[in-house]
XYZ file of N, CA and C in Angstrom:
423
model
N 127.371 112.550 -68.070
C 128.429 111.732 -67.496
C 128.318 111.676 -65.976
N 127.960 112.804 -65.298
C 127.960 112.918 -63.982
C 126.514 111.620 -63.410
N 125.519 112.220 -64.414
C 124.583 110.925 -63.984
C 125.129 109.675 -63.303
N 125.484 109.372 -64.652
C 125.902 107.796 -64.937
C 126.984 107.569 -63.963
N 127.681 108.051 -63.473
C 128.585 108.126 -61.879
C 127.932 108.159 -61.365
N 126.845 108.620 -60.841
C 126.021 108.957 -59.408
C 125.020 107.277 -59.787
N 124.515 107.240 -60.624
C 124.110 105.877 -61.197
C 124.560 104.712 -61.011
N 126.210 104.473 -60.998
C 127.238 103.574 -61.073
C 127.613 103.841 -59.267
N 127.701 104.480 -58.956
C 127.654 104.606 -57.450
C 126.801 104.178 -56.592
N 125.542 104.182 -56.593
C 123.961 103.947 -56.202
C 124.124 102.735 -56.617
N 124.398 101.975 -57.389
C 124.505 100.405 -57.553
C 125.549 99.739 -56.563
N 126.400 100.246 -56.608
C 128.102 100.009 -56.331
C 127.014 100.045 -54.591
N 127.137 101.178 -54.108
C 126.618 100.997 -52.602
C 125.389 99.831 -52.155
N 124.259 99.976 -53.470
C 123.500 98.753 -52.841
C 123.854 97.155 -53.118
N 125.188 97.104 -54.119
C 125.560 95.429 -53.983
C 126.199 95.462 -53.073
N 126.680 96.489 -52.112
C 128.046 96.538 -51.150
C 126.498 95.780 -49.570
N 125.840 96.936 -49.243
C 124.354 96.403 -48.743
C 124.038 95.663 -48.990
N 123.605 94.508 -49.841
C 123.067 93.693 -50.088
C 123.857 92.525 -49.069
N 125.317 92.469 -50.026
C 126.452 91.658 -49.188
C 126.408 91.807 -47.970
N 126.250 92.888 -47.569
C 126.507 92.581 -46.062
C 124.916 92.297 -45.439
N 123.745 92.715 -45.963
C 122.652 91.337 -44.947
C 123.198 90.363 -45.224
N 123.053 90.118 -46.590
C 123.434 88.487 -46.300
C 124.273 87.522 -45.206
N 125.829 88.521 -45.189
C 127.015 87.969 -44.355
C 126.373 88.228 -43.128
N 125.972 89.406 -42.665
C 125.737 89.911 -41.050
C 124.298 89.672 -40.649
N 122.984 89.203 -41.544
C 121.844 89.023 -41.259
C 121.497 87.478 -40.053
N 121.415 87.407 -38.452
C 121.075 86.760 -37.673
C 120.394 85.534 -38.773
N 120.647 83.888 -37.938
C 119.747 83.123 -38.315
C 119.071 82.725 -37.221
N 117.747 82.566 -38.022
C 116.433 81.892 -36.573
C 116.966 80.910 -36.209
N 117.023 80.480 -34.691
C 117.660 79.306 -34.014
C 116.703 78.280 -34.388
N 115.382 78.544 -34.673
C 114.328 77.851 -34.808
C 114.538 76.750 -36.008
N 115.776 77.666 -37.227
C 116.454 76.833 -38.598
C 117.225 75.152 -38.313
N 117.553 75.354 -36.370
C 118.647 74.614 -35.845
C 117.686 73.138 -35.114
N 116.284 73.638 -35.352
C 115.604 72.520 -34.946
C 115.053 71.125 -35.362
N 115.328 69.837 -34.057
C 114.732 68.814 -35.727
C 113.796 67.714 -35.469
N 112.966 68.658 -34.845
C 111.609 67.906 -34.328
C 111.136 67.614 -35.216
N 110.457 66.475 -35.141
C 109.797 66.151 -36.144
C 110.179 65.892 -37.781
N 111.953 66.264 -37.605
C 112.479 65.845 -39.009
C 112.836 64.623 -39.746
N 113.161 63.973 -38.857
C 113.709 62.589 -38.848
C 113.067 61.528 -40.031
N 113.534 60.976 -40.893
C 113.093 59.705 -42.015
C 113.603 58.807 -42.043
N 113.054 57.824 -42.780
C 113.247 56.436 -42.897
C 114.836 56.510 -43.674
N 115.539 55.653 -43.741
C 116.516 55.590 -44.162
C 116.429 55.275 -45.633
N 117.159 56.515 -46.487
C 117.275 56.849 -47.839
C 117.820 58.376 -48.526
N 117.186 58.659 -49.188
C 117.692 60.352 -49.637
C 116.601 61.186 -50.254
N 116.238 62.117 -49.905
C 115.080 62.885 -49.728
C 115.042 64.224 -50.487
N 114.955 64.433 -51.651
C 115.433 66.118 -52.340
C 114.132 66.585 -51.461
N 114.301 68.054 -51.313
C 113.647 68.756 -50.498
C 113.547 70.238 -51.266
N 112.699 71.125 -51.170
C 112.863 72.525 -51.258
C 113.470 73.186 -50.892
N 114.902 73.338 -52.021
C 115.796 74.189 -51.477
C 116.689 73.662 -50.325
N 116.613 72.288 -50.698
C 117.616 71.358 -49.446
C 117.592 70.030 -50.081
N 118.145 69.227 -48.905
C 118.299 68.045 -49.233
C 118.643 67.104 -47.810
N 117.668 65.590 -47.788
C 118.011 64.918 -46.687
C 118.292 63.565 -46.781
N 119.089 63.309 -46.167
C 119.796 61.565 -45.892
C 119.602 61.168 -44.677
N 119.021 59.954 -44.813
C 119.216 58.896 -43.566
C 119.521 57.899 -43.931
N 120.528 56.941 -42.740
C 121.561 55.795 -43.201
C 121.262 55.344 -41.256
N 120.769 54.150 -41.783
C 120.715 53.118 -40.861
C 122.331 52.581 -40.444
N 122.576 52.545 -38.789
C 124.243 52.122 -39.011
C 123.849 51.338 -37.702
N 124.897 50.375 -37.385
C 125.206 49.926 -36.212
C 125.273 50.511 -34.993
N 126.368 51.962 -35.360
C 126.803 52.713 -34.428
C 126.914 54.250 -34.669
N 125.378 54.661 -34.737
C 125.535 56.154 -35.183
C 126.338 57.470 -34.973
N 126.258 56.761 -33.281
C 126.747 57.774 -32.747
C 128.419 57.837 -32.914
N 128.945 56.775 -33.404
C 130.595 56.966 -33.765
C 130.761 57.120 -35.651
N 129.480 57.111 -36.139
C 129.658 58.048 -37.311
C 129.339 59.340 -37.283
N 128.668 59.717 -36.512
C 128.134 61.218 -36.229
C 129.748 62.067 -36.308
N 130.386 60.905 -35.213
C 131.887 61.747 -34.758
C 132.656 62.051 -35.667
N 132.472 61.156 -36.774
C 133.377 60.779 -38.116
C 132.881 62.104 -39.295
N 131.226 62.111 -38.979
C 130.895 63.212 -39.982
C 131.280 64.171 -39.638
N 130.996 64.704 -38.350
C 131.304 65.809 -37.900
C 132.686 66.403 -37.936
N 133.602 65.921 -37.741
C 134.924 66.163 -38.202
C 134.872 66.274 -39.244
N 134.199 65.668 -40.355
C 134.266 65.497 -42.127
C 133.825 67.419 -42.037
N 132.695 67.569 -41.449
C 131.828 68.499 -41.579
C 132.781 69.926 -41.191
N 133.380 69.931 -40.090
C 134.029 70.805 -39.209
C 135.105 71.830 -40.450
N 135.552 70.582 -41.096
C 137.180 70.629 -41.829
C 136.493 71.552 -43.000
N 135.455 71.315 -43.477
C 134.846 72.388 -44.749
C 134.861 73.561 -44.638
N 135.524 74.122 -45.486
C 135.564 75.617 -46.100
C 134.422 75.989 -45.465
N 134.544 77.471 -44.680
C 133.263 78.016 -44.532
C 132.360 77.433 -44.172
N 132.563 76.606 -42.942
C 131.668 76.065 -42.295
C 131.994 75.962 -40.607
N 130.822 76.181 -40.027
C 131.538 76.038 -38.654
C 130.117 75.722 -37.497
N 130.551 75.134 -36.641
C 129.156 74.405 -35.865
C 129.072 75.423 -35.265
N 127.651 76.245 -34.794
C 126.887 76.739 -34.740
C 126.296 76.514 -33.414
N 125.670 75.040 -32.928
C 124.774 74.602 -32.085
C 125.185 73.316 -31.786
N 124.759 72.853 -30.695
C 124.539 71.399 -30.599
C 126.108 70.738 -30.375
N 126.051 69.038 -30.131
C 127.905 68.943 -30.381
C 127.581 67.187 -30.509
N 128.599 66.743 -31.045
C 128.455 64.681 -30.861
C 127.707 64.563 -29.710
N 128.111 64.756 -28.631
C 127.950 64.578 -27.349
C 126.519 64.504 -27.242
N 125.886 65.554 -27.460
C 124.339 65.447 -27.271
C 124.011 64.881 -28.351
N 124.216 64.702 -29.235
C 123.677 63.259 -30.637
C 123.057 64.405 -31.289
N 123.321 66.012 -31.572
C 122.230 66.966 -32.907
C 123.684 67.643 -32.466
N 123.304 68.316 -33.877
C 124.490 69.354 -34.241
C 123.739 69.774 -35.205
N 124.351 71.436 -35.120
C 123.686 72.346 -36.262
C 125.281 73.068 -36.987
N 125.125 72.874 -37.902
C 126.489 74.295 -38.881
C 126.128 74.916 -39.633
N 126.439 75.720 -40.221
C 126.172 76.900 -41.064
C 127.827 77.022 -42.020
N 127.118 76.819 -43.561
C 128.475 76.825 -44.415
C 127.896 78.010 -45.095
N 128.804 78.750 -45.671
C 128.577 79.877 -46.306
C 129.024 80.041 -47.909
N 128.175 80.759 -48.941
C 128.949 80.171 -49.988
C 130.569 81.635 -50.196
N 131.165 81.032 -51.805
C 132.465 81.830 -50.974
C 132.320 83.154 -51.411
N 131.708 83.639 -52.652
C 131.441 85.147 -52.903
C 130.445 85.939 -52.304
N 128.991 85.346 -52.126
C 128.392 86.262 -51.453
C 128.110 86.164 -50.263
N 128.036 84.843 -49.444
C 128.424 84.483 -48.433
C 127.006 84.131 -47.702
N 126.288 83.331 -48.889
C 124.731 82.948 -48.501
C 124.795 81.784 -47.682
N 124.115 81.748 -46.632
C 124.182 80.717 -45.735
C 123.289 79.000 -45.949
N 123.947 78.125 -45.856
C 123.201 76.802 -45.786
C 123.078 76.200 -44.600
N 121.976 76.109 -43.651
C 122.373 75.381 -42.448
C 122.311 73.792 -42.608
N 123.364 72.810 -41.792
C 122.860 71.837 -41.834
C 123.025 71.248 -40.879
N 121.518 70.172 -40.299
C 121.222 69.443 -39.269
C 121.770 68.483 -39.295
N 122.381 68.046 -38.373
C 123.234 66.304 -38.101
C 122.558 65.410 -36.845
N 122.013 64.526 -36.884
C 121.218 63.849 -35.349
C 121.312 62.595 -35.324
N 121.078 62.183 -33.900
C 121.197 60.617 -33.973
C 119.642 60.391 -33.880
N 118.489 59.387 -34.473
C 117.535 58.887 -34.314
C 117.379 57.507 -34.527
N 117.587 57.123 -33.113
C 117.792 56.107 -32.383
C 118.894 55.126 -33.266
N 118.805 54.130 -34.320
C 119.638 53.853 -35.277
C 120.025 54.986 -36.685
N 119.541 55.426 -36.529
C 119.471 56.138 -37.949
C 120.409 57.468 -37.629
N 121.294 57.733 -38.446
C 122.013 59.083 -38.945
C 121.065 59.799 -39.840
N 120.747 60.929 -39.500
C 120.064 62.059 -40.091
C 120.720 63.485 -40.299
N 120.577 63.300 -41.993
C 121.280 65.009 -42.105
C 120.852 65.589 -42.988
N 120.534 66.831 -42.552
C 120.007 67.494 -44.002
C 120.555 69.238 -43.998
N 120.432 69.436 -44.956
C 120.811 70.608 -45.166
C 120.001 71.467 -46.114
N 119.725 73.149 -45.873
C 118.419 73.499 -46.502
C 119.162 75.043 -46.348
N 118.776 75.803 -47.485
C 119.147 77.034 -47.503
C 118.657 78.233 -46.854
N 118.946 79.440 -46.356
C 118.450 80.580 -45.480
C 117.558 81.646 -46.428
N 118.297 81.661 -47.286
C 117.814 82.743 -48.348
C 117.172 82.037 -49.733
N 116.084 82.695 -50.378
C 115.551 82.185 -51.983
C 114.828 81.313 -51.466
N 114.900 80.383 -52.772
C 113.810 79.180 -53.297
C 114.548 78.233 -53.468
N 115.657 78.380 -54.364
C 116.340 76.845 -54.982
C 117.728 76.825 -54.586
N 118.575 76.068 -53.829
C 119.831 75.938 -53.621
C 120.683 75.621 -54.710
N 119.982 75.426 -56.222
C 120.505 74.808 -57.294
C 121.616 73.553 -57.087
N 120.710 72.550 -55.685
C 121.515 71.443 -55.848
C 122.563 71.601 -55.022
N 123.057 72.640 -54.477
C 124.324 72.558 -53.318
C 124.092 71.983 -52.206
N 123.362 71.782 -51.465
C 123.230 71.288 -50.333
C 123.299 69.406 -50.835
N 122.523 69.248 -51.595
C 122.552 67.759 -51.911
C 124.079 67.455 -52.302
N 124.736 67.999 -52.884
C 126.117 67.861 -53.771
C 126.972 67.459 -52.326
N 126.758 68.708 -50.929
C 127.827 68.799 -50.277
C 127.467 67.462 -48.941
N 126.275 67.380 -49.371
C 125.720 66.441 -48.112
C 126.357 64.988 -48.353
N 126.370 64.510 -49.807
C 126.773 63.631 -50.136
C 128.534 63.412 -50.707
N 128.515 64.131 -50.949
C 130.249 64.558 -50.765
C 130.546 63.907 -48.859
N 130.220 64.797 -48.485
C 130.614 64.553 -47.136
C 130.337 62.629 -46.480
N 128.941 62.325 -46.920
C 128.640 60.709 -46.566
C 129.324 59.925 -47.246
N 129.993 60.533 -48.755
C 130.797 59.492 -49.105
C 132.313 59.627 -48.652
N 132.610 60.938 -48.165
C 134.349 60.932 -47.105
C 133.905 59.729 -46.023
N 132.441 60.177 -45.531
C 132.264 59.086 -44.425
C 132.227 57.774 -44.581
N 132.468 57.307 -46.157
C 131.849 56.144 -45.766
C 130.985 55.623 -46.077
N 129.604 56.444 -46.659
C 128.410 56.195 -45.503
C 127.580 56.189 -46.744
């Protein structure tokens, strides 16, 4: 019996560890960059992400529109960047273990660009696409 306590404990402490890299583990600023990201206008599944571009008149006063869309989400909060300079970076977190998704917002030249791609694993199982488009259709967009 005593085992199986010391057993049940040793688990108990490393899901408690685990949780907290995840929550407290730094992200590379390098995640916040978007050289060279930019696409033609459409929707792009990605590894473990997902990207949209939408040709507009006036990007830069939907940027403002997303970004507020973006701001207001649970567990999410900008990170980098702001409207002002036309890129923005946020980081949403999910709500139990608190795995991070960053996502890029930019103006290229007509085009709205956003994508969003996960920190941790292989497969986002589709969240980033779900929330990206959730959000373009509050916008609008």
């Amino acid at each position: 019996m005593k085992t199986l306590g010391l057993l049940l404990g040793l688990v108990a402490v490393a899901v408690v560890a685990a949780d907290a890299w995840v929550r407290l583990a730094p992200i590379d600023p390098q995640r916040y960059e978007i050289e060279g990201l930019a696409k033609a206008p459409g929707d792009y599944p990605l590894t473990g992400g997902f990207q949209a571009a939408r040709e507009l008149g006036d990007p830069g006063a939907q940027m403002a529109a997303l970004d507020k869309i973006i701001r207001a989400t649970a567990r999410t909060r900008r990170v980098a960047g702001s409207v002002a300079e036309g890129r923005a970076a946020y980081v949403t977190r999910s709500a139990f273990w608190g795995f991070p998704d960053v996502t890029l917002l930019w103006v290229d030249g007509k085009t709205l660009q956003i994508r969003g791609h996960l920190v941790f694993g292989r497969s986002d199982l589709g969240v980033n696409k779900a929330r990206i488009e959730g959000w373009l259709s509050e916008a609008g967009l």
